[in-house]
């Protein structure tokens, strides 16, 4: 056998440097680097945006490979050292290669949790797994048997002499140094990369596959440790809290939207101050920013809230989704979606409605499915469908770094929406009104920019205006297609668009002065819209109750006629007469109709003055409020960190098995269900005799809507905002 192989190698001449330990080591290192770079460009869609990101991309495979592969150099024994080196090399190649193959199907990277359930992935793929391999895959793996055989047949000779310890140390030190440099570059390019972990693509782009996997492993380990310590007994405190905190529904509102489709419209980075706001341009002409949302706000079919606050933390959008659909808070650090979305048990809106009222559920979002780990978390939430960017026609022109722009997004969603069985529970995550608030496209420019010193603020109004029109067009479609009348449409802002650090520049625009701007003002800016639009209702009004996103779920459930007393929800129905007007921010700050306690100081809402320590009666009252806030947050943390819902059975819900969900071939899935139901199919498409309603969608550009205005304001190319993104955005 060995002889045969020797013959195959024949007279093949290998460079002599391969006969030294260091020679082989550096060869493997370079090969590893080259394969990684190949995968970066050929396999993964990392969205590299600028030169610096290319630099980071080129150096990030070096540090981790040098460090890990370098371990073999410390071993003195000849054989053991070579075996270790080849084993590490093979494992690193395997990690890269499996990620490449996995990405072809899932547009995602392999997490430790995926590895732990690897059998499930493989069986889920079935025969299609073979389809995922390409002929050029040999590039990844062919050198491994080559080196092993060459070593076995002494074509490559193993060097007896070990590498000097000081060299090995030096390599490790260089690796650590390069890694630190890499990390610093990455942090400056994308602040909050590690603390927020919003996207696996970002982590790989900035740190590389190896570092990503190690980091993911550490996080998974930590989360699992806490979970392992939790037990059913921990539920007791939670149940007590929920019982005491439960606010019974107002009978006149209970069930007024029963059986209707639910359509959530997520207004990205949209603050309440934009409602009824007009931006005055340089000529003194006022431009209403969101005319459509303003008309909805005071419509007789809309229940609007003007003291509704976002309660998010570092998980931003994902925190808002957690709050709105689970009535739980996000985590005190990082994002619940990314840390526990794949593994925790939830009792989220789509699950409750699916199991108790026969709803079909779907999320629509024109960005990569693994952003915020949505592609996994939505399964845990019980979402039947998740239409991510793979389901949309996304081009360089109609998208930006956070995905497809809102107008094409809503328009292209119609083809899927019409195929859902009714009643459905849906969520549309708009995204164009996201930092950096740059112009959408030249056809969409025209709405005036503000003229503050802060370019981010200046662009905010135009993107909000674009969102407004996109939502209006979507409403027009809902009306034209007939979905409108039988739906309840809820619009909410997920969090601030202008961060506190920029608010001083915003002050003048909201009728304040920047010199007197303080934390009291910052707190007031955390209001976001919350509008419940129920076509056909005539009792709509603007409700002034102090409330937050955690209250949205019980509110909706009661409108749909669903009893919530057996669910573990931390918020209170906004129409309930029993509710307490106390809004907790995630960091322990809070706000009531009388007081604002924000980042250490408490103010009277009436006049913004500080409550001094001398006012002891008030201080006692504030202490009680603070304790309540702390308790609510700690109950939320106990549920989330301990994964306590896995022990809770009184809801009567059957626990979700995420393996039952797949977001890969959803059009086929909808068609199969429709075919199976036959005449009983309730999808809009079926009710429309199989004819698509997509044609009813009418979408126009800003220039179509405002032909004259745009012609006068010739294009101004200085409008693109390329400011560096601060951590708070
Ligand atoms: C990305 C979008 C933005 O898909 O939801 O998230 P954010 O940065 O606002 O948390
Ligand atoms: Mn957001």
XYZ file of C-alpha atoms and ligand atoms in Angstrom:
740
model
C 0.000 0.000 0.000
C 2.597 2.526 1.089
C 4.621 1.476 -1.878
C 1.683 2.179 -4.184
C 1.236 5.635 -2.769
C 4.934 6.232 -3.029
C 4.640 5.400 -6.699
C 1.777 7.796 -7.151
C 3.873 10.573 -5.675
C 6.560 9.262 -7.953
C 9.224 11.756 -8.662
C 7.141 14.641 -7.459
C 9.506 17.178 -6.034
C 8.323 19.135 -3.072
C 10.095 22.270 -1.922
C 12.633 21.487 0.771
C 11.298 24.032 3.248
C 8.401 21.621 3.790
C 10.874 19.345 5.543
C 11.113 21.692 8.499
C 8.460 22.136 11.129
C 8.250 25.868 10.536
C 8.179 25.406 6.778
C 5.145 23.172 6.942
C 3.575 25.382 9.574
C 3.749 28.516 7.420
C 2.568 26.638 4.355
C -0.523 25.483 6.216
C -1.050 28.958 7.604
C -0.973 30.524 4.145
C -3.287 27.855 2.754
C -5.732 28.447 5.566
C -5.657 32.156 4.950
C -6.154 31.727 1.200
C -9.069 29.350 1.651
C -10.714 31.707 4.110
C -10.344 34.666 1.771
C -11.721 32.520 -1.052
C -14.766 31.655 1.080
C -15.227 35.303 2.070
C -15.518 36.360 -1.522
C -17.081 33.361 -3.198
C -19.372 31.895 -0.555
C -20.427 34.532 1.917
C -22.302 37.701 1.381
C -20.566 39.909 3.912
C -21.550 43.301 2.577
C -18.074 44.835 2.581
C -18.599 48.558 2.337
C -15.264 50.321 2.317
C -11.506 49.981 2.122
C -11.083 49.637 5.863
C -13.479 46.709 5.897
C -11.427 45.046 3.157
C -8.317 45.522 5.258
C -10.042 43.955 8.247
C -11.276 41.114 6.082
C -7.765 40.347 4.872
C -6.126 40.341 8.269
C -8.787 38.668 10.383
C -8.028 35.059 9.367
C -4.358 35.488 10.271
C -4.555 36.118 13.995
C -6.752 33.225 15.029
C -5.084 30.701 12.700
C -1.628 31.719 13.876
C -2.665 31.364 17.492
C -4.449 28.024 17.220
C -2.191 26.320 14.690
C 0.813 27.701 16.581
C -0.058 25.496 19.559
C 1.493 22.575 17.690
C 4.859 24.337 17.707
C 5.102 24.102 21.483
C 5.190 20.313 21.322
C 8.710 18.927 21.343
C 7.991 15.329 20.415
C 8.290 15.038 16.647
C 5.350 12.796 15.828
C 2.987 14.362 18.313
C 3.804 17.817 17.050
C 3.100 16.906 13.422
C -0.077 15.027 14.312
C -1.310 17.986 16.360
C -0.500 20.414 13.569
C -2.347 18.365 10.952
C -5.316 17.758 13.264
C -5.724 21.436 14.052
C -5.335 22.321 10.408
C -7.956 19.773 9.366
C -10.398 20.961 12.022
C -10.021 24.610 11.026
C -10.514 23.708 7.373
C -13.520 21.606 8.299
C -15.027 24.500 10.236
C -14.564 26.823 7.284
C -15.819 24.288 4.772
C -18.930 23.350 6.754
C -19.762 27.016 7.139
C -19.425 27.502 3.392
C -21.771 24.611 2.637
C -24.222 25.550 5.379
C -24.324 29.119 4.125
C -25.402 27.982 0.658
C -28.646 26.687 2.095
C -29.308 28.860 5.130
C -27.520 32.129 4.305
C -26.155 31.916 7.815
C -23.169 30.716 9.839
C -23.006 27.681 12.072
C -23.503 28.461 15.737
C -22.598 26.183 18.623
C -26.306 25.527 19.098
C -26.547 24.449 15.468
C -23.590 22.131 15.980
C -25.204 20.622 19.046
C -28.259 19.877 16.954
C -26.260 18.994 13.846
C -28.137 15.732 13.362
C -31.351 17.699 13.050
C -29.905 19.973 10.396
C -28.660 17.027 8.379
C -31.913 15.090 8.576
C -33.859 18.277 7.822
C -31.852 18.702 4.650
C -32.283 15.063 3.640
C -31.385 14.376 0.060
C -30.948 18.025 -0.708
C -27.750 18.006 1.366
C -25.901 16.502 -1.578
C -27.056 19.275 -3.853
C -25.160 21.719 -1.697
C -21.748 20.469 -2.729
C -19.894 21.991 -5.690
C -17.024 20.538 -7.729
C -14.663 23.281 -6.589
C -15.217 22.195 -2.996
C -12.188 19.997 -3.544
C -10.081 23.127 -3.193
C -11.032 23.230 0.467
C -10.155 19.682 1.377
C -7.884 18.043 -1.147
C -4.637 19.215 0.403
C -5.394 17.488 3.699
C -5.017 13.893 2.423
C -2.118 15.118 0.306
C -0.143 16.357 3.300
C -1.034 13.362 5.417
C 0.092 10.960 2.725
C 3.205 12.922 1.939
C 4.143 12.826 5.616
C 3.297 9.140 5.948
C 5.430 8.246 2.920
C 8.218 10.587 4.035
C 7.829 12.619 0.867
C 7.707 15.395 3.395
C 10.220 14.631 6.069
C 9.431 15.305 9.679
C 12.016 17.456 11.340
C 13.437 15.995 14.517
C 14.497 19.260 16.112
C 11.690 21.069 17.935
C 10.978 24.737 17.320
C 12.647 26.943 19.892
C 10.228 27.867 22.647
C 10.957 31.552 22.246
C 9.905 31.393 18.597
C 6.652 29.679 19.491
C 6.018 32.308 22.129
C 6.831 35.063 19.690
C 4.291 33.712 17.194
C 1.609 33.543 19.860
C 2.443 37.063 20.941
C 2.211 38.307 17.362
C -1.125 36.529 17.009
C -2.486 38.230 20.116
C -1.178 41.549 18.882
C -2.743 41.187 15.441
C -5.989 40.077 17.062
C -6.067 43.111 19.341
C -5.410 45.358 16.372
C -8.132 43.592 14.452
C -10.541 44.030 17.353
C -9.783 47.729 17.646
C -10.255 48.314 13.946
C -13.494 46.349 14.093
C -14.786 48.282 17.106
C -14.073 51.582 15.436
C -15.728 50.401 12.208
C -18.757 48.963 14.004
C -19.140 50.096 17.625
C -20.894 47.670 19.931
C -19.983 44.692 17.765
C -19.382 42.350 20.660
C -21.780 43.766 23.199
C -24.742 43.851 20.862
C -23.949 40.953 18.484
C -26.684 41.950 16.100
C -25.568 39.991 13.092
C -23.454 36.929 12.539
C -22.386 38.312 9.184
C -20.908 41.332 10.949
C -19.036 39.175 13.426
C -17.545 37.035 10.688
C -16.774 40.040 8.544
C -14.921 41.766 11.343
C -13.425 38.908 13.357
C -13.386 35.839 11.139
C -15.006 32.430 11.406
C -12.725 31.060 14.141
C -13.125 33.991 16.487
C -16.844 34.059 15.811
C -17.161 30.375 16.720
C -15.153 30.744 19.924
C -17.110 33.825 20.911
C -20.395 32.098 20.194
C -19.231 29.110 22.227
C -18.408 31.235 25.263
C -21.757 32.997 25.072
C -23.652 29.744 24.672
C -21.809 28.248 27.611
C -22.578 31.199 29.866
C -26.262 31.233 28.971
C -26.542 27.502 29.474
C -24.889 27.687 32.892
C -27.548 30.051 34.219
C -30.299 27.991 32.665
C -28.970 24.799 34.194
C -29.239 26.321 37.653
C -32.860 27.411 37.227
C -35.695 25.200 38.360
C -39.450 25.017 38.387
C -39.498 26.525 41.883
C -38.257 29.806 40.446
C -41.622 30.179 38.774
C -43.336 30.846 42.082
C -42.102 34.409 42.428
C -42.937 35.048 38.780
C -46.473 33.731 39.086
C -47.065 35.786 42.211
C -45.910 38.912 40.458
C -48.057 38.273 37.404
C -51.157 37.524 39.495
C -50.795 40.690 41.506
C -49.980 42.800 38.501
C -52.736 41.487 36.235
C -55.121 44.202 34.998
C -58.516 42.944 33.887
C -59.763 44.136 30.487
C -62.350 46.858 30.039
C -65.462 45.024 28.952
C -66.406 47.551 26.323
C -63.112 46.950 24.528
C -62.725 43.227 25.062
C -63.107 41.325 21.808
C -63.902 44.325 19.584
C -61.437 43.014 16.984
C -62.129 39.328 17.484
C -61.279 37.111 14.537
C -59.688 39.917 12.505
C -56.356 39.694 10.734
C -53.609 41.411 12.700
C -51.182 43.594 10.781
C -48.303 45.121 12.708
C -46.427 47.911 10.987
C -43.051 48.437 12.622
C -42.018 52.060 12.196
C -38.250 51.964 12.336
C -36.550 54.501 14.644
C -39.721 56.566 14.642
C -40.287 58.946 17.547
C -43.565 60.406 18.681
C -42.373 63.988 18.132
C -42.597 63.408 14.384
C -46.373 63.086 14.649
C -47.973 66.358 13.568
C -44.514 67.809 13.050
C -43.677 70.191 10.226
C -40.141 70.920 9.147
C -39.595 74.526 8.201
C -37.220 74.906 5.284
C -34.759 77.715 4.642
C -37.414 79.806 2.891
C -39.661 79.482 5.910
C -42.051 77.065 4.240
C -43.439 74.363 6.546
C -43.425 70.778 5.269
C -45.587 68.263 7.073
C -43.294 65.279 7.643
C -45.786 62.440 7.987
C -49.155 63.558 6.623
C -50.532 60.047 6.350
C -49.571 58.894 9.844
C -50.930 62.193 11.171
C -54.280 61.522 9.560
C -54.335 58.026 11.051
C -53.388 59.415 14.444
C -56.630 61.310 14.818
C -58.814 59.051 12.699
C -62.052 57.969 14.363
C -61.047 54.336 13.870
C -57.694 54.766 15.627
C -56.892 54.450 19.301
C -53.676 56.458 19.591
C -51.389 56.880 22.568
C -49.281 59.955 23.137
C -47.500 58.825 26.307
C -46.259 55.503 25.027
C -42.541 54.858 25.579
C -40.074 52.473 24.030
C -38.301 50.306 26.597
C -35.434 48.898 24.587
C -31.798 48.504 25.443
C -28.814 47.284 23.395
C -31.031 44.838 21.482
C -32.760 47.825 19.820
C -35.236 46.515 17.220
C -35.043 42.989 18.607
C -35.793 44.270 22.109
C -38.843 46.090 20.772
C -40.006 42.857 19.143
C -39.454 40.961 22.402
C -41.449 43.528 24.339
C -44.304 43.888 21.872
C -44.876 40.195 21.288
C -43.979 38.593 24.611
C -44.709 41.278 27.167
C -41.226 40.645 28.534
C -38.243 42.988 28.533
C -35.043 42.444 26.617
C -31.869 41.693 28.546
C -29.873 44.164 30.619
C -26.964 43.473 28.246
C -26.995 42.380 24.635
C -30.019 40.990 22.866
C -32.345 38.234 24.016
C -32.878 37.331 20.359
C -29.223 36.529 19.783
C -28.464 35.072 23.197
C -31.480 32.861 23.784
C -33.801 33.206 20.831
C -32.869 29.808 19.441
C -33.133 27.878 22.673
C -35.529 29.510 25.138
C -39.191 28.644 25.430
C -41.471 31.564 24.643
C -45.202 32.125 24.684
C -45.327 34.809 22.063
C -48.256 36.347 20.218
C -48.016 34.202 17.055
C -47.889 31.038 19.153
C -50.819 32.015 21.379
C -52.951 33.078 18.419
C -51.948 30.040 16.390
C -52.844 27.601 19.123
C -55.929 29.253 20.572
C -57.536 30.994 17.619
C -56.277 29.267 14.480
C -54.160 32.155 13.209
C -51.471 31.769 10.550
C -48.468 33.984 11.314
C -45.766 35.653 9.229
C -43.011 38.255 9.481
C -41.898 40.315 6.509
C -38.475 41.962 6.503
C -36.186 42.817 3.598
C -32.909 42.232 5.416
C -30.722 39.200 6.004
C -32.638 36.607 8.035
C -29.917 36.110 10.599
C -29.767 39.767 11.613
C -30.694 39.675 15.312
C -30.880 35.887 14.945
C -34.413 36.337 13.671
C -34.389 33.197 11.533
C -34.114 31.121 14.719
C -35.973 33.281 17.211
C -39.114 33.507 15.099
C -39.401 29.743 15.203
C -39.346 29.884 18.988
C -42.051 32.554 18.791
C -44.198 30.215 16.721
C -44.044 32.184 13.478
C -45.210 29.983 10.612
C -43.445 32.087 7.981
C -40.550 34.501 7.829
C -40.035 36.242 4.515
C -36.529 37.645 4.677
C -34.401 39.256 1.943
C -34.218 35.959 0.027
C -37.880 36.425 -0.857
C -37.448 39.910 -2.246
C -35.878 41.393 -5.289
C -33.113 43.362 -3.585
C -30.661 45.347 -5.685
C -27.980 47.917 -4.938
C -30.377 50.609 -6.061
C -33.385 49.683 -3.967
C -31.582 48.820 -0.739
C -29.003 50.000 1.798
C -26.984 48.360 4.559
C -30.093 47.361 6.525
C -31.950 45.903 3.590
C -34.651 46.638 1.073
C -36.247 50.074 1.139
C -39.776 50.424 2.435
C -41.732 51.127 -0.741
C -40.530 48.085 -2.710
C -40.588 46.125 0.548
C -44.295 46.612 1.188
C -45.098 46.275 -2.481
C -43.230 43.003 -2.928
C -44.770 41.622 0.268
C -48.258 41.607 -1.247
C -47.560 38.473 -3.324
C -46.937 36.515 -0.110
C -49.518 38.195 2.081
C -52.289 37.250 -0.304
C -51.359 33.596 0.012
C -51.653 33.404 3.788
C -54.661 31.668 5.259
C -56.895 34.057 7.180
C -57.099 35.057 9.895
C -53.412 35.909 9.927
C -51.112 37.604 12.366
C -48.414 39.507 10.487
C -45.589 41.883 11.184
C -43.991 44.190 8.616
C -40.575 45.427 9.681
C -39.882 48.596 7.757
C -36.279 49.755 7.804
C -35.550 52.779 5.581
C -35.937 55.222 8.431
C -32.803 53.852 10.042
C -29.546 55.559 10.811
C -27.750 57.078 8.872
C -30.968 58.575 7.373
C -29.361 59.144 3.998
C -31.387 59.786 0.914
C -33.164 56.686 -0.315
C -32.367 57.314 -3.972
C -32.274 60.317 -6.254
C -35.869 59.642 -7.262
C -36.891 59.784 -3.655
C -35.033 62.960 -2.785
C -36.910 66.175 -2.547
C -38.190 66.378 0.977
C -36.181 69.134 2.627
C -33.355 68.420 4.995
C -33.013 70.125 8.340
C -30.058 72.469 8.692
C -28.651 71.675 12.124
C -24.958 70.937 12.709
C -25.732 67.255 12.831
C -26.111 65.530 9.466
C -27.879 62.580 11.059
C -30.648 64.804 12.359
C -30.840 66.640 9.064
C -31.718 63.532 7.113
C -34.178 62.073 9.615
C -37.223 63.966 8.362
C -36.863 62.943 4.741
C -36.582 59.238 5.539
C -39.533 59.524 7.927
C -41.494 61.160 5.133
C -40.539 58.305 2.821
C -41.722 55.780 5.403
C -44.977 57.689 5.722
C -45.673 57.409 2.000
C -44.656 53.748 1.970
C -47.168 53.023 4.740
C -49.845 55.018 2.949
C -49.318 53.000 -0.222
C -49.573 49.821 1.809
C -52.845 51.013 3.345
C -54.146 51.816 -0.120
C -53.363 48.289 -1.184
C -55.044 46.822 1.891
C -58.147 48.835 1.052
C -58.111 47.974 -2.656
C -57.612 44.273 -1.977
C -60.315 44.135 0.672
C -58.005 42.968 3.461
C -58.403 46.287 5.237
C -61.972 45.925 6.498
C -61.327 42.669 8.248
C -58.057 43.641 9.899
C -56.700 45.418 12.924
C -53.626 47.417 11.989
C -51.190 48.427 14.683
C -48.343 50.847 14.114
C -45.557 51.373 16.597
C -42.152 53.024 16.798
C -39.444 50.645 17.975
C -37.063 53.151 19.597
C -35.512 56.584 19.233
C -34.041 57.603 15.912
C -32.034 60.477 17.319
C -29.883 59.370 20.224
C -29.525 61.377 23.422
C -26.039 62.476 22.447
C -27.530 64.321 19.456
C -30.567 65.796 21.164
C -28.971 69.136 21.923
C -28.737 69.739 18.205
C -32.352 68.739 17.829
C -33.529 71.038 20.631
C -34.251 74.103 18.501
C -36.297 72.044 16.074
C -38.602 70.868 18.847
C -39.076 74.306 20.360
C -36.446 74.024 23.099
C -33.054 75.581 23.603
C -29.948 73.493 23.383
C -28.263 75.200 26.332
C -31.029 74.219 28.758
C -31.509 70.741 27.312
C -31.080 68.070 30.003
C -31.925 64.498 30.928
C -35.521 65.404 31.654
C -35.842 66.391 27.996
C -34.000 63.283 26.874
C -36.496 61.132 28.744
C -39.462 62.865 27.101
C -37.966 62.112 23.694
C -38.310 58.373 24.290
C -41.982 58.487 23.346
C -42.834 56.473 20.270
C -46.124 56.160 18.407
C -48.548 53.410 19.211
C -51.693 53.455 17.114
C -54.331 50.769 16.983
C -56.383 51.188 13.853
C -59.610 49.181 13.684
C -61.463 49.916 10.437
C -65.167 50.390 11.077
C -64.730 51.553 14.666
C -65.796 55.109 15.352
C -64.788 55.559 18.976
C -61.105 56.206 18.360
C -59.316 58.945 20.341
C -55.913 59.944 21.647
C -55.367 58.182 24.947
C -52.960 59.842 27.398
C -52.185 56.904 29.650
C -48.497 56.452 30.515
C -47.454 53.155 29.043
C -44.731 51.209 27.273
C -44.083 48.471 24.761
C -44.386 45.780 27.432
C -48.104 46.632 27.599
C -48.833 45.987 23.927
C -49.418 42.232 24.059
C -52.148 42.066 26.725
C -53.776 45.075 25.042
C -53.941 43.337 21.691
C -54.993 39.992 23.131
C -57.929 41.575 24.907
C -59.029 43.436 21.779
C -58.996 40.064 20.025
C -61.110 38.588 22.811
C -58.394 36.380 24.264
C -58.194 35.877 27.996
C -54.645 36.504 29.227
C -54.990 35.624 32.897
C -53.114 32.351 32.423
C -50.153 33.769 30.515
C -47.019 35.146 32.100
C -47.149 38.694 30.758
C -45.486 41.578 32.568
C -47.421 44.432 31.010
C -50.977 45.666 31.469
C -53.810 46.203 29.003
C -53.824 49.898 28.118
C -57.624 50.040 28.180
C -57.892 48.431 31.597
C -59.171 50.592 34.422
C -56.982 48.679 36.845
C -53.676 49.549 35.293
C -50.938 51.526 36.986
C -49.314 54.312 35.031
C -45.689 53.484 35.642
C -43.277 52.977 32.753
C -39.960 51.248 33.376
C -36.969 51.921 31.185
C -34.639 48.996 30.824
C -31.908 50.627 32.938
C -34.210 51.155 35.918
C -35.190 54.739 35.095
C -38.935 55.315 35.022
C -41.693 57.716 34.207
C -45.193 58.304 35.603
C -47.752 61.031 34.875
C -46.149 63.122 37.662
C -42.471 62.210 37.677
C -39.597 61.440 35.405
C -36.743 59.568 37.033
C -33.985 59.346 34.492
C -30.370 58.364 34.924
C -30.152 59.270 38.593
C -32.278 62.404 38.918
C -36.015 62.811 39.343
C -38.011 65.671 37.834
C -41.562 66.966 38.072
C -43.188 66.469 34.693
C -45.123 69.676 35.173
C -42.145 71.986 35.008
C -39.056 69.811 34.572
C -37.674 70.865 37.972
C -35.609 68.453 40.021
C -37.179 66.781 43.056
C -34.754 67.491 45.898
C -33.864 65.113 48.691
C -35.491 67.479 51.188
C -38.907 66.523 49.871
C -39.080 63.390 51.979
C -42.747 62.500 51.437
C -42.162 62.484 47.699
C -38.904 60.616 48.116
C -40.747 57.837 49.946
C -43.255 57.650 47.145
C -40.468 57.543 44.578
C -38.763 54.761 46.431
C -41.908 52.658 46.219
C -42.102 53.310 42.497
C -38.440 52.467 42.047
C -38.926 49.168 43.858
C -41.817 48.280 41.611
C -39.733 49.029 38.537
C -36.819 46.982 39.839
C -39.141 44.097 40.591
C -40.693 44.124 37.121
C -37.249 44.121 35.482
C -35.898 41.426 37.742
C -38.927 39.181 37.119
C -38.314 39.622 33.401
C -34.636 38.726 33.835
C -35.512 35.670 35.885
C -37.840 34.423 33.167
C -35.411 35.076 30.346
C -32.115 34.080 31.956
C -33.538 30.992 33.615
C -35.652 30.069 30.596
C -38.504 29.658 33.052
C -41.312 29.396 30.528
C -40.126 25.871 29.783
C -41.490 24.905 33.208
C -44.782 26.714 32.830
C -47.745 24.635 31.737
C -50.770 26.529 33.109
C -51.104 28.449 29.854
C -52.383 25.256 28.257
C -50.092 25.823 25.265
C -48.278 22.875 23.740
C -44.540 23.689 23.785
C -43.078 24.580 20.413
C -40.691 22.234 18.669
C -38.612 24.534 16.499
C -37.786 21.606 14.214
C -41.367 21.790 12.980
C -40.564 25.149 11.416
C -38.590 25.946 8.303
C -38.397 29.197 6.386
C -36.752 27.741 3.300
C -39.468 26.773 0.832
C -42.352 28.835 2.027
C -44.098 29.543 -1.252
C -44.379 25.817 -1.832
C -45.589 25.432 1.730
C -48.368 27.990 1.232
C -49.365 26.431 -2.070
C -49.531 22.968 -0.535
C -51.751 24.186 2.268
C -54.012 26.026 -0.165
C -54.308 22.945 -2.366
C -55.054 20.735 0.597
C -57.779 23.060 1.844
C -59.375 23.371 -1.571
C -62.631 25.323 -1.293
C -62.017 25.865 2.394
C -58.913 27.974 1.698
C -59.336 31.451 3.191
C -56.339 33.137 1.621
C -57.028 36.354 -0.225
C -55.731 34.721 -3.381
C -58.215 31.858 -3.109
C -61.081 34.197 -2.295
C -60.101 36.180 -5.354
C -60.549 33.126 -7.544
C -56.822 32.446 -7.759
C -56.077 35.800 -9.345
C -53.239 37.755 -7.759
C -53.988 41.123 -6.173
C -50.433 42.380 -6.690
C -51.606 44.564 -9.571
C -53.683 46.561 -7.151
C -50.513 47.796 -5.551
C -49.727 51.325 -6.602
C -46.291 52.625 -5.701
C -44.765 55.905 -6.804
C -41.605 57.839 -6.132
C -41.363 61.154 -4.344
C -40.762 62.799 -7.689
C -43.979 61.284 -9.064
C -45.874 62.726 -6.134
C -44.168 66.116 -6.209
C -43.097 66.791 -9.806
C -42.806 70.574 -9.563
C -41.029 70.816 -6.226
C -38.270 68.488 -7.322
C -37.744 70.188 -10.645
C -37.057 73.415 -8.794
C -34.648 71.938 -6.263
C -31.960 70.590 -8.498
C -30.032 67.729 -6.975
C -27.657 68.379 -4.171
C -25.043 65.695 -3.974
C -23.639 66.909 -0.672
C -26.528 65.287 1.107
C -25.083 61.887 1.724
C -24.346 61.294 5.365
C -21.230 59.325 5.929
C -20.761 60.109 9.563
C -19.217 57.429 11.659
C -21.772 55.466 13.576
C -21.650 56.055 17.327
C -22.412 53.229 19.718
C -25.864 54.435 20.603
C -27.278 54.350 17.081
C -32.222 45.314 10.847
C -33.140 46.229 11.519
C -32.402 47.248 12.327
O -32.742 44.185 10.295
O -34.168 45.624 12.170
O -32.219 46.927 13.644
P -31.752 48.035 14.695
O -30.380 48.499 14.296
O -32.717 49.167 14.674
O -31.773 47.359 16.012
Mn -34.742 49.532 15.040
